[in-house]
């Protein structure tokens, strides 16, 4: 089955994502005959709920249909499954927006250490890390890229919550 490439689909879906206030986190095409699948992972400063994902799915489907009718892309006439999803908790934090959006969350750093994310710098190059005992340090995002959010059920202590709420400038040296 002829399927378009990811690079052909991105310009088609980008305006719809921007209109919905969402970022493209991943696009994957799985070619498997009549069961081919296009999976689009999104996220936003306001995490999309199921209704938002459903509306976006309809919009993207219409955009794909229009592009195919115009001859811009070709799905080969066999159809495909379209899946809109979010990255989920286990996805590694790689972009500055991931760290900003997970402020206050406990993360496992590539070193294996558990730290809580505080404020991100205005230039999005650094983040405040808060240890379980309340010690703080600044870290370069590039040095901790790949950190993963840890699922936790405990509520933040008042001390931890106060540190998370502080502005980045409160920690600058």
GROMACS .gro file of N, CA and C in nm:
model
  519
    1UNK      N    1   0.085  -0.118   0.000
    1UNK     CA    2   0.000   0.000   0.000
    1UNK      C    3   0.089   0.124   0.000
    2UNK      N    4   0.061   0.213  -0.088
    2UNK     CA    5   0.136   0.338  -0.093
    2UNK      C    6   0.089   0.427   0.022
    3UNK      N    7   0.182   0.472   0.100
    3UNK     CA    8   0.150   0.561   0.212
    3UNK      C    9   0.240   0.682   0.201
    4UNK      N   10   0.187   0.798   0.237
    4UNK     CA   11   0.274   0.917   0.236
    4UNK      C   12   0.381   0.906   0.344
    5UNK      N   13   0.484   0.986   0.330
    5UNK     CA   14   0.590   0.992   0.430
    5UNK      C   15   0.550   1.090   0.541
    6UNK      N   16   0.612   1.073   0.657
    6UNK     CA   17   0.587   1.165   0.768
    6UNK      C   18   0.608   1.310   0.725
    7UNK      N   19   0.714   1.333   0.647
    7UNK     CA   20   0.747   1.470   0.603
    7UNK      C   21   0.639   1.529   0.514
    8UNK      N   22   0.557   1.445   0.451
    8UNK     CA   23   0.447   1.495   0.368
    8UNK      C   24   0.324   1.528   0.453
    9UNK      N   25   0.308   1.459   0.564
    9UNK     CA   26   0.189   1.478   0.648
    9UNK      C   27   0.203   1.596   0.744
   10UNK      N   28   0.323   1.622   0.789
   10UNK     CA   29   0.343   1.728   0.889
   10UNK      C   30   0.290   1.863   0.843
   11UNK      N   31   0.320   1.909   0.720
   11UNK     CA   32   0.266   2.040   0.679
   11UNK      C   33   0.113   2.041   0.670
   12UNK      N   34   0.053   1.926   0.649
   12UNK     CA   35  -0.092   1.920   0.639
   12UNK      C   36  -0.156   1.933   0.777
   13UNK      N   37  -0.097   1.871   0.879
   13UNK     CA   38  -0.160   1.871   1.012
   13UNK      C   39  -0.118   1.988   1.099
   14UNK      N   40  -0.005   2.052   1.067
   14UNK     CA   41   0.046   2.159   1.153
   14UNK      C   42  -0.054   2.272   1.177
   15UNK      N   43  -0.123   2.324   1.074
   15UNK     CA   44  -0.220   2.431   1.102
   15UNK      C   45  -0.332   2.388   1.197
   16UNK      N   46  -0.378   2.264   1.186
   16UNK     CA   47  -0.483   2.215   1.275
   16UNK      C   48  -0.433   2.205   1.419
   17UNK      N   49  -0.308   2.161   1.435
   17UNK     CA   50  -0.250   2.152   1.569
   17UNK      C   51  -0.234   2.290   1.630
   18UNK      N   52  -0.183   2.384   1.550
   18UNK     CA   53  -0.164   2.520   1.601
   18UNK      C   54  -0.297   2.583   1.640
   19UNK      N   55  -0.401   2.560   1.559
   19UNK     CA   56  -0.534   2.615   1.590
   19UNK      C   57  -0.588   2.558   1.720
   20UNK      N   58  -0.552   2.434   1.751
   20UNK     CA   59  -0.597   2.369   1.874
   20UNK      C   60  -0.504   2.399   1.992
   21UNK      N   61  -0.395   2.473   1.967
   21UNK     CA   62  -0.300   2.505   2.074
   21UNK      C   63  -0.216   2.386   2.116
   22UNK      N   64  -0.189   2.296   2.022
   22UNK     CA   65  -0.115   2.174   2.053
   22UNK      C   66   0.015   2.167   1.976
   23UNK      N   67   0.109   2.091   2.029
   23UNK     CA   68   0.238   2.066   1.966
   23UNK      C   69   0.241   1.923   1.917
   24UNK      N   70   0.307   1.902   1.804
   24UNK     CA   71   0.329   1.767   1.753
   24UNK      C   72   0.444   1.706   1.831
   25UNK      N   73   0.418   1.595   1.898
   25UNK     CA   74   0.521   1.526   1.975
   25UNK      C   75   0.574   1.404   1.902
   26UNK      N   76   0.499   1.355   1.807
   26UNK     CA   77   0.544   1.240   1.730
   26UNK      C   78   0.446   1.205   1.621
   27UNK      N   79   0.499   1.152   1.513
   27UNK     CA   80   0.417   1.106   1.401
   27UNK      C   81   0.478   0.976   1.353
   28UNK      N   82   0.396   0.873   1.348
   28UNK     CA   83   0.447   0.742   1.308
   28UNK      C   84   0.350   0.679   1.209
   29UNK      N   85   0.405   0.630   1.101
   29UNK     CA   86   0.326   0.558   1.002
   29UNK      C   87   0.369   0.413   1.007
   30UNK      N   88   0.273   0.326   1.032
   30UNK     CA   89   0.300   0.182   1.033
   30UNK      C   90   0.233   0.124   0.910
   31UNK      N   91   0.314   0.078   0.817
   31UNK     CA   92   0.262   0.022   0.692
   31UNK      C   93   0.235  -0.126   0.712
   32UNK      N   94   0.109  -0.165   0.695
   32UNK     CA   95   0.071  -0.305   0.713
   32UNK      C   96  -0.052  -0.337   0.629
   33UNK      N   97  -0.043  -0.315   0.499
   33UNK     CA   98  -0.154  -0.345   0.408
   33UNK      C   99  -0.279  -0.269   0.445
   34UNK      N  100  -0.391  -0.340   0.454
   34UNK     CA  101  -0.518  -0.276   0.485
   34UNK      C  102  -0.526  -0.230   0.630
   35UNK      N  103  -0.431  -0.268   0.711
   35UNK     CA  104  -0.431  -0.229   0.852
   35UNK      C  105  -0.324  -0.126   0.884
   36UNK      N  106  -0.284  -0.050   0.784
   36UNK     CA  107  -0.184   0.055   0.807
   36UNK      C  108  -0.240   0.157   0.906
   37UNK      N  109  -0.148   0.221   0.976
   37UNK     CA  110  -0.191   0.313   1.080
   37UNK      C  111  -0.106   0.439   1.078
   38UNK      N  112  -0.173   0.552   1.100
   38UNK     CA  113  -0.105   0.680   1.119
   38UNK      C  114  -0.132   0.720   1.263
   39UNK      N  115  -0.025   0.729   1.343
   39UNK     CA  116  -0.038   0.766   1.484
   39UNK      C  117   0.024   0.903   1.503
   40UNK      N  118  -0.054   0.995   1.559
   40UNK     CA  119  -0.009   1.131   1.583
   40UNK      C  120  -0.016   1.156   1.733
   41UNK      N  121   0.099   1.186   1.793
   41UNK     CA  122   0.105   1.217   1.936
   41UNK      C  123   0.114   1.368   1.952
   42UNK      N  124   0.032   1.423   2.041
   42UNK     CA  125   0.025   1.567   2.062
   42UNK      C  126   0.031   1.599   2.211
   43UNK      N  127   0.058   1.724   2.240
   43UNK     CA  128   0.053   1.773   2.378
   43UNK      C  129   0.037   1.924   2.371
   44UNK      N  130   0.000   1.983   2.482
   44UNK     CA  131  -0.016   2.128   2.488
   44UNK      C  132   0.000   2.178   2.629
   45UNK      N  133   0.006   2.309   2.642
   45UNK     CA  134   0.016   2.366   2.776
   45UNK      C  135  -0.107   2.327   2.859
   46UNK      N  136  -0.221   2.317   2.792
   46UNK     CA  137  -0.339   2.258   2.852
   46UNK      C  138  -0.352   2.121   2.787
   47UNK      N  139  -0.336   2.017   2.865
   47UNK     CA  140  -0.337   1.882   2.808
   47UNK      C  141  -0.472   1.853   2.744
   48UNK      N  142  -0.470   1.799   2.623
   48UNK     CA  143  -0.597   1.772   2.555
   48UNK      C  144  -0.673   1.658   2.621
   49UNK      N  145  -0.805   1.676   2.633
   49UNK     CA  146  -0.888   1.568   2.686
   49UNK      C  147  -0.940   1.486   2.567
   50UNK      N  148  -1.021   1.385   2.597
   50UNK     CA  149  -1.070   1.296   2.492
   50UNK      C  150  -1.155   1.370   2.389
   51UNK      N  151  -1.234   1.466   2.434
   51UNK     CA  152  -1.316   1.543   2.340
   51UNK      C  153  -1.229   1.623   2.243
   52UNK      N  154  -1.122   1.683   2.295
   52UNK     CA  155  -1.031   1.760   2.210
   52UNK      C  156  -0.961   1.669   2.110
   53UNK      N  157  -0.919   1.551   2.156
   53UNK     CA  158  -0.854   1.456   2.065
   53UNK      C  159  -0.950   1.406   1.958
   54UNK      N  160  -1.076   1.384   1.996
   54UNK     CA  161  -1.175   1.340   1.898
   54UNK      C  162  -1.199   1.448   1.792
   55UNK      N  163  -1.214   1.573   1.835
   55UNK     CA  164  -1.236   1.682   1.740
   55UNK      C  165  -1.115   1.698   1.648
   56UNK      N  166  -0.996   1.689   1.704
   56UNK     CA  167  -0.875   1.701   1.622
   56UNK      C  168  -0.865   1.584   1.524
   57UNK      N  169  -0.903   1.466   1.568
   57UNK     CA  170  -0.900   1.349   1.480
   57UNK      C  171  -0.991   1.369   1.359
   58UNK      N  172  -1.111   1.420   1.383
   58UNK     CA  173  -1.203   1.447   1.272
   58UNK      C  174  -1.143   1.551   1.177
   59UNK      N  175  -1.085   1.656   1.234
   59UNK     CA  176  -1.025   1.763   1.154
   59UNK      C  177  -0.909   1.710   1.070
   60UNK      N  178  -0.820   1.633   1.131
   60UNK     CA  179  -0.706   1.577   1.059
   60UNK      C  180  -0.753   1.482   0.949
   61UNK      N  181  -0.852   1.401   0.979
   61UNK     CA  182  -0.906   1.309   0.880
   61UNK      C  183  -0.959   1.385   0.758
   62UNK      N  184  -1.031   1.494   0.784
   62UNK     CA  185  -1.083   1.578   0.674
   62UNK      C  186  -0.968   1.640   0.595
   63UNK      N  187  -0.864   1.683   0.664
   63UNK     CA  188  -0.748   1.742   0.596
   63UNK      C  189  -0.679   1.638   0.508
   64UNK      N  190  -0.664   1.516   0.559
   64UNK     CA  191  -0.603   1.409   0.480
   64UNK      C  192  -0.689   1.377   0.357
   65UNK      N  193  -0.822   1.370   0.377
   65UNK     CA  194  -0.911   1.342   0.265
   65UNK      C  195  -0.900   1.450   0.158
   66UNK      N  196  -0.898   1.577   0.200
   66UNK     CA  197  -0.888   1.688   0.105
   66UNK      C  198  -0.754   1.686   0.032
   67UNK      N  199  -0.646   1.657   0.104
   67UNK     CA  200  -0.513   1.652   0.041
   67UNK      C  201  -0.504   1.536  -0.057
   68UNK      N  202  -0.567   1.425  -0.022
   68UNK     CA  203  -0.566   1.310  -0.114
   68UNK      C  204  -0.649   1.342  -0.239
   69UNK      N  205  -0.765   1.407  -0.221
   69UNK     CA  206  -0.849   1.444  -0.335
   69UNK      C  207  -0.776   1.544  -0.426
   70UNK      N  208  -0.694   1.630  -0.365
   70UNK     CA  209  -0.618   1.729  -0.444
   70UNK      C  210  -0.492   1.670  -0.506
   71UNK      N  211  -0.460   1.545  -0.470
   71UNK     CA  212  -0.341   1.481  -0.524
   71UNK      C  213  -0.211   1.516  -0.454
   72UNK      N  214  -0.222   1.586  -0.341
   72UNK     CA  215  -0.103   1.624  -0.264
   72UNK      C  216  -0.038   1.504  -0.197
   73UNK      N  217  -0.122   1.413  -0.147
   73UNK     CA  218  -0.074   1.290  -0.085
   73UNK      C  219  -0.153   1.174  -0.141
   74UNK      N  220  -0.102   1.053  -0.120
   74UNK     CA  221  -0.171   0.935  -0.170
   74UNK      C  222  -0.161   0.823  -0.067
   75UNK      N  223  -0.279   0.780  -0.021
   75UNK     CA  224  -0.285   0.669   0.073
   75UNK      C  225  -0.306   0.536   0.003
   76UNK      N  226  -0.316   0.537  -0.126
   76UNK     CA  227  -0.325   0.413  -0.202
   76UNK      C  228  -0.464   0.353  -0.211
   77UNK      N  229  -0.565   0.424  -0.162
   77UNK     CA  230  -0.703   0.377  -0.175
   77UNK      C  231  -0.743   0.263  -0.083
   78UNK      N  232  -0.655   0.213   0.000
   78UNK     CA  233  -0.689   0.100   0.087
   78UNK      C  234  -0.733   0.142   0.226
   79UNK      N  235  -0.720   0.266   0.259
   79UNK     CA  236  -0.758   0.311   0.391
   79UNK      C  237  -0.648   0.291   0.494
   80UNK      N  238  -0.672   0.343   0.611
   80UNK     CA  239  -0.575   0.338   0.720
   80UNK      C  240  -0.648   0.370   0.848
   81UNK      N  241  -0.591   0.337   0.959
   81UNK     CA  242  -0.643   0.377   1.090
   81UNK      C  243  -0.568   0.502   1.133
   82UNK      N  244  -0.643   0.601   1.181
   82UNK     CA  245  -0.584   0.724   1.232
   82UNK      C  246  -0.600   0.723   1.383
   83UNK      N  247  -0.489   0.742   1.453
   83UNK     CA  248  -0.491   0.746   1.599
   83UNK      C  249  -0.429   0.876   1.646
   84UNK      N  250  -0.503   0.951   1.727
   84UNK     CA  251  -0.453   1.071   1.792
   84UNK      C  252  -0.436   1.037   1.939
   85UNK      N  253  -0.320   1.069   1.994
   85UNK     CA  254  -0.289   1.031   2.131
   85UNK      C  255  -0.200   1.137   2.195
   86UNK      N  256  -0.176   1.121   2.324
   86UNK     CA  257  -0.077   1.203   2.393
   86UNK      C  258   0.043   1.114   2.425
   87UNK      N  259   0.154   1.175   2.461
   87UNK     CA  260   0.276   1.099   2.484
   87UNK      C  261   0.268   1.010   2.608
   88UNK      N  262   0.195   1.052   2.708
   88UNK     CA  263   0.183   0.970   2.829
   88UNK      C  264   0.295   0.996   2.928
   89UNK      N  265   0.277   0.943   3.046
   89UNK     CA  266   0.368   0.968   3.157
   89UNK      C  267   0.508   0.913   3.133
   90UNK      N  268   0.520   0.799   3.068
   90UNK     CA  269   0.650   0.734   3.053
   90UNK      C  270   0.739   0.792   2.944
   91UNK      N  271   0.690   0.893   2.872
   91UNK     CA  272   0.770   0.951   2.763
   91UNK      C  273   0.883   1.035   2.821
   92UNK      N  274   1.003   1.024   2.765
   92UNK     CA  275   1.114   1.105   2.816
   92UNK      C  276   1.093   1.253   2.789
   93UNK      N  277   1.137   1.336   2.881
   93UNK     CA  278   1.131   1.481   2.866
   93UNK      C  279   1.251   1.523   2.782
   94UNK      N  280   1.226   1.578   2.665
   94UNK     CA  281   1.336   1.612   2.576
   94UNK      C  282   1.338   1.758   2.534
   95UNK      N  283   1.223   1.822   2.530
   95UNK     CA  284   1.215   1.962   2.486
   95UNK      C  285   1.189   2.052   2.607
   96UNK      N  286   1.230   2.177   2.599
   96UNK     CA  287   1.205   2.268   2.712
   96UNK      C  288   1.058   2.272   2.754
   97UNK      N  289   0.967   2.264   2.658
   97UNK     CA  290   0.825   2.269   2.693
   97UNK      C  291   0.784   2.150   2.781
   98UNK      N  292   0.852   2.036   2.765
   98UNK     CA  293   0.820   1.920   2.848
   98UNK      C  294   0.851   1.947   2.994
   99UNK      N  295   0.964   2.013   3.019
   99UNK     CA  296   1.003   2.045   3.157
   99UNK      C  297   0.909   2.151   3.215
  100UNK      N  298   0.875   2.252   3.133
  100UNK     CA  299   0.785   2.358   3.178
  100UNK      C  300   0.648   2.301   3.213
  101UNK      N  301   0.598   2.211   3.129
  101UNK     CA  302   0.465   2.155   3.150
  101UNK      C  303   0.458   2.056   3.267
  102UNK      N  304   0.572   2.007   3.310
  102UNK     CA  305   0.575   1.910   3.420
  102UNK      C  306   0.628   1.969   3.549
  103UNK      N  307   0.624   2.100   3.559
  103UNK     CA  308   0.667   2.168   3.681
  103UNK      C  309   0.591   2.110   3.800
  104UNK      N  310   0.667   2.081   3.906
  104UNK     CA  311   0.608   2.025   4.027
  104UNK      C  312   0.607   1.873   4.030
  105UNK      N  313   0.634   1.811   3.917
  105UNK     CA  314   0.632   1.665   3.910
  105UNK      C  315   0.767   1.607   3.953
  106UNK      N  316   0.764   1.489   4.007
  106UNK     CA  317   0.883   1.414   4.043
  106UNK      C  318   0.933   1.343   3.918
  107UNK      N  319   1.063   1.356   3.889
  107UNK     CA  320   1.119   1.292   3.770
  107UNK      C  321   1.240   1.209   3.807
  108UNK      N  322   1.264   1.107   3.726
  108UNK     CA  323   1.385   1.027   3.740
  108UNK      C  324   1.481   1.079   3.634
  109UNK      N  325   1.594   1.131   3.680
  109UNK     CA  326   1.695   1.185   3.589
  109UNK      C  327   1.773   1.072   3.523
  110UNK      N  328   1.842   1.102   3.413
  110UNK     CA  329   1.924   0.998   3.350
  110UNK      C  330   2.025   0.934   3.446
  111UNK      N  331   2.066   1.009   3.548
  111UNK     CA  332   2.159   0.955   3.648
  111UNK      C  333   2.092   0.856   3.742
  112UNK      N  334   1.958   0.852   3.740
  112UNK     CA  335   1.883   0.766   3.832
  112UNK      C  336   1.831   0.840   3.954
  113UNK      N  337   1.878   0.963   3.976
  113UNK     CA  338   1.831   1.042   4.091
  113UNK      C  339   1.687   1.086   4.071
  114UNK      N  340   1.614   1.094   4.182
  114UNK     CA  341   1.478   1.147   4.179
  114UNK      C  342   1.481   1.292   4.224
  115UNK      N  343   1.425   1.380   4.144
  115UNK     CA  344   1.420   1.522   4.174
  115UNK      C  345   1.283   1.575   4.132
  116UNK      N  346   1.242   1.684   4.194
  116UNK     CA  347   1.118   1.750   4.155
  116UNK      C  348   1.154   1.868   4.065
  117UNK      N  349   1.072   1.891   3.962
  117UNK     CA  350   1.098   2.001   3.871
  117UNK      C  351   1.039   2.130   3.925
  118UNK      N  352   1.122   2.233   3.925
  118UNK     CA  353   1.077   2.367   3.961
  118UNK      C  354   1.065   2.450   3.834
  119UNK      N  355   1.087   2.579   3.848
  119UNK     CA  356   1.072   2.672   3.738
  119UNK      C  357   1.180   2.652   3.632
  120UNK      N  358   1.144   2.685   3.508
  120UNK     CA  359   1.236   2.682   3.395
  120UNK      C  360   1.278   2.826   3.367
  121UNK      N  361   1.404   2.845   3.330
  121UNK     CA  362   1.454   2.980   3.301
  121UNK      C  363   1.382   3.040   3.181
  122UNK      N  364   1.383   3.174   3.172
  122UNK     CA  365   1.315   3.244   3.064
  122UNK      C  366   1.367   3.201   2.926
  123UNK      N  367   1.497   3.173   2.918
  123UNK     CA  368   1.552   3.129   2.788
  123UNK      C  369   1.539   2.978   2.768
  124UNK      N  370   1.474   2.912   2.861
  124UNK     CA  371   1.447   2.769   2.857
  124UNK      C  372   1.572   2.682   2.843
  125UNK      N  373   1.680   2.726   2.908
  125UNK     CA  374   1.804   2.648   2.905
  125UNK      C  375   1.832   2.576   3.036
  126UNK      N  376   1.766   2.621   3.144
  126UNK     CA  377   1.790   2.563   3.276
  126UNK      C  378   1.658   2.540   3.349
  127UNK      N  379   1.665   2.451   3.447
  127UNK     CA  380   1.550   2.423   3.532
  127UNK      C  381   1.598   2.411   3.676
  128UNK      N  382   1.511   2.445   3.769
  128UNK     CA  383   1.539   2.426   3.910
  128UNK      C  384   1.502   2.282   3.945
  129UNK      N  385   1.595   2.211   4.008
  129UNK     CA  386   1.569   2.077   4.059
  129UNK      C  387   1.559   2.085   4.210
  130UNK      N  388   1.460   2.017   4.264
  130UNK     CA  389   1.436   2.019   4.408
  130UNK      C  390   1.446   1.875   4.459
  131UNK      N  391   1.539   1.853   4.550
  131UNK     CA  392   1.559   1.718   4.603
  131UNK      C  393   1.446   1.684   4.699
  132UNK      N  394   1.428   1.556   4.729
  132UNK     CA  395   1.324   1.517   4.825
  132UNK      C  396   1.341   1.583   4.962
  133UNK      N  397   1.466   1.623   4.995
  133UNK     CA  398   1.490   1.689   5.124
  133UNK      C  399   1.481   1.840   5.115
  134UNK      N  400   1.451   1.894   4.995
  134UNK     CA  401   1.431   2.038   4.980
  134UNK      C  402   1.551   2.116   4.931
  135UNK      N  403   1.663   2.050   4.905
  135UNK     CA  404   1.779   2.120   4.850
  135UNK      C  405   1.749   2.152   4.703
  136UNK      N  406   1.796   2.269   4.659
  136UNK     CA  407   1.772   2.308   4.520
  136UNK      C  408   1.903   2.325   4.446
  137UNK      N  409   1.896   2.303   4.315
  137UNK     CA  410   2.010   2.327   4.228
  137UNK      C  411   1.958   2.361   4.089
  138UNK      N  412   2.040   2.431   4.012
  138UNK     CA  413   2.006   2.460   3.874
  138UNK      C  414   2.070   2.354   3.786
  139UNK      N  415   1.998   2.311   3.685
  139UNK     CA  416   2.052   2.211   3.593
  139UNK      C  417   2.027   2.258   3.450
  140UNK      N  418   2.124   2.232   3.365
  140UNK     CA  419   2.108   2.258   3.222
  140UNK      C  420   2.013   2.153   3.166
  141UNK      N  421   1.916   2.197   3.087
  141UNK     CA  422   1.819   2.101   3.033
  141UNK      C  423   1.888   1.995   2.947
  142UNK      N  424   1.990   2.036   2.874
  142UNK     CA  425   2.063   1.940   2.791
  142UNK      C  426   2.127   1.828   2.872
  143UNK      N  427   2.162   1.857   2.997
  143UNK     CA  428   2.227   1.757   3.081
  143UNK      C  429   2.128   1.658   3.141
  144UNK      N  430   2.001   1.695   3.147
  144UNK     CA  431   1.902   1.605   3.207
  144UNK      C  432   1.793   1.564   3.108
  145UNK      N  433   1.815   1.592   2.980
  145UNK     CA  434   1.721   1.548   2.878
  145UNK      C  435   1.704   1.397   2.885
  146UNK      N  436   1.584   1.351   2.871
  146UNK     CA  437   1.555   1.209   2.884
  146UNK      C  438   1.500   1.172   3.020
  147UNK      N  439   1.491   1.271   3.111
  147UNK     CA  440   1.429   1.245   3.241
  147UNK      C  441   1.286   1.196   3.217
  148UNK      N  442   1.236   1.115   3.310
  148UNK     CA  443   1.103   1.057   3.296
  148UNK      C  444   1.021   1.089   3.420
  149UNK      N  445   0.897   1.130   3.400
  149UNK     CA  446   0.808   1.160   3.511
  149UNK      C  447   0.777   1.032   3.587
  150UNK      N  448   0.784   1.041   3.718
  150UNK     CA  449   0.751   0.930   3.806
  150UNK      C  450   0.606   0.947   3.854
  151UNK      N  451   0.532   0.839   3.853
  151UNK     CA  452   0.396   0.844   3.904
  151UNK      C  453   0.405   0.844   4.056
  152UNK      N  454   0.335   0.939   4.117
  152UNK     CA  455   0.334   0.944   4.264
  152UNK      C  456   0.194   0.979   4.311
  153UNK      N  457   0.160   0.930   4.427
  153UNK     CA  458   0.027   0.951   4.481
  153UNK      C  459   0.027   1.042   4.603
  154UNK      N  460   0.143   1.070   4.657
  154UNK     CA  461   0.153   1.157   4.774
  154UNK      C  462   0.136   1.302   4.732
  155UNK      N  463   0.086   1.383   4.823
  155UNK     CA  464   0.075   1.526   4.796
  155UNK      C  465   0.206   1.593   4.837
  156UNK      N  466   0.232   1.707   4.776
  156UNK     CA  467   0.354   1.781   4.808
  156UNK      C  468   0.348   1.836   4.950
  157UNK      N  469   0.462   1.836   5.016
  157UNK     CA  470   0.468   1.903   5.146
  157UNK      C  471   0.458   2.053   5.121
  158UNK      N  472   0.426   2.129   5.224
  158UNK     CA  473   0.417   2.274   5.209
  158UNK      C  474   0.551   2.332   5.162
  159UNK      N  475   0.662   2.277   5.215
  159UNK     CA  476   0.795   2.325   5.177
  159UNK      C  477   0.821   2.299   5.027
  160UNK      N  478   0.790   2.178   4.981
  160UNK     CA  479   0.810   2.144   4.840
  160UNK      C  480   0.721   2.231   4.751
  161UNK      N  481   0.596   2.249   4.790
  161UNK     CA  482   0.503   2.329   4.711
  161UNK      C  483   0.551   2.473   4.701
  162UNK      N  484   0.607   2.528   4.810
  162UNK     CA  485   0.658   2.665   4.807
  162UNK      C  486   0.778   2.677   4.714
  163UNK      N  487   0.866   2.576   4.713
  163UNK     CA  488   0.981   2.579   4.624
  163UNK      C  489   0.939   2.567   4.477
  164UNK      N  490   0.842   2.482   4.450
  164UNK     CA  491   0.792   2.465   4.312
  164UNK      C  492   0.731   2.595   4.262
  165UNK      N  493   0.664   2.669   4.350
  165UNK     CA  494   0.594   2.790   4.311
  165UNK      C  495   0.686   2.910   4.286
  166UNK      N  496   0.810   2.904   4.335
  166UNK     CA  497   0.901   3.017   4.319
  166UNK      C  498   0.939   3.040   4.173
  167UNK      N  499   0.964   3.165   4.140
  167UNK     CA  500   1.013   3.202   4.007
  167UNK      C  501   1.157   3.158   3.990
  168UNK      N  502   1.197   3.137   3.869
  168UNK     CA  503   1.334   3.096   3.841
  168UNK      C  504   1.432   3.200   3.893
  169UNK      N  505   1.398   3.328   3.880
  169UNK     CA  506   1.490   3.435   3.923
  169UNK      C  507   1.519   3.429   4.072
  170UNK      N  508   1.434   3.364   4.151
  170UNK     CA  509   1.460   3.349   4.295
  170UNK      C  510   1.577   3.255   4.323
  171UNK      N  511   1.617   3.176   4.222
  171UNK     CA  512   1.724   3.077   4.240
  171UNK      C  513   1.854   3.118   4.170
  172UNK      N  514   1.849   3.219   4.086
  172UNK     CA  515   1.968   3.259   4.011
  172UNK      C  516   2.076   3.311   4.105
  173UNK      N  517   2.198   3.282   4.069
  173UNK     CA  518   2.312   3.325   4.153
  173UNK      C  519   2.363   3.457   4.103
   0.00000   0.00000   0.00000
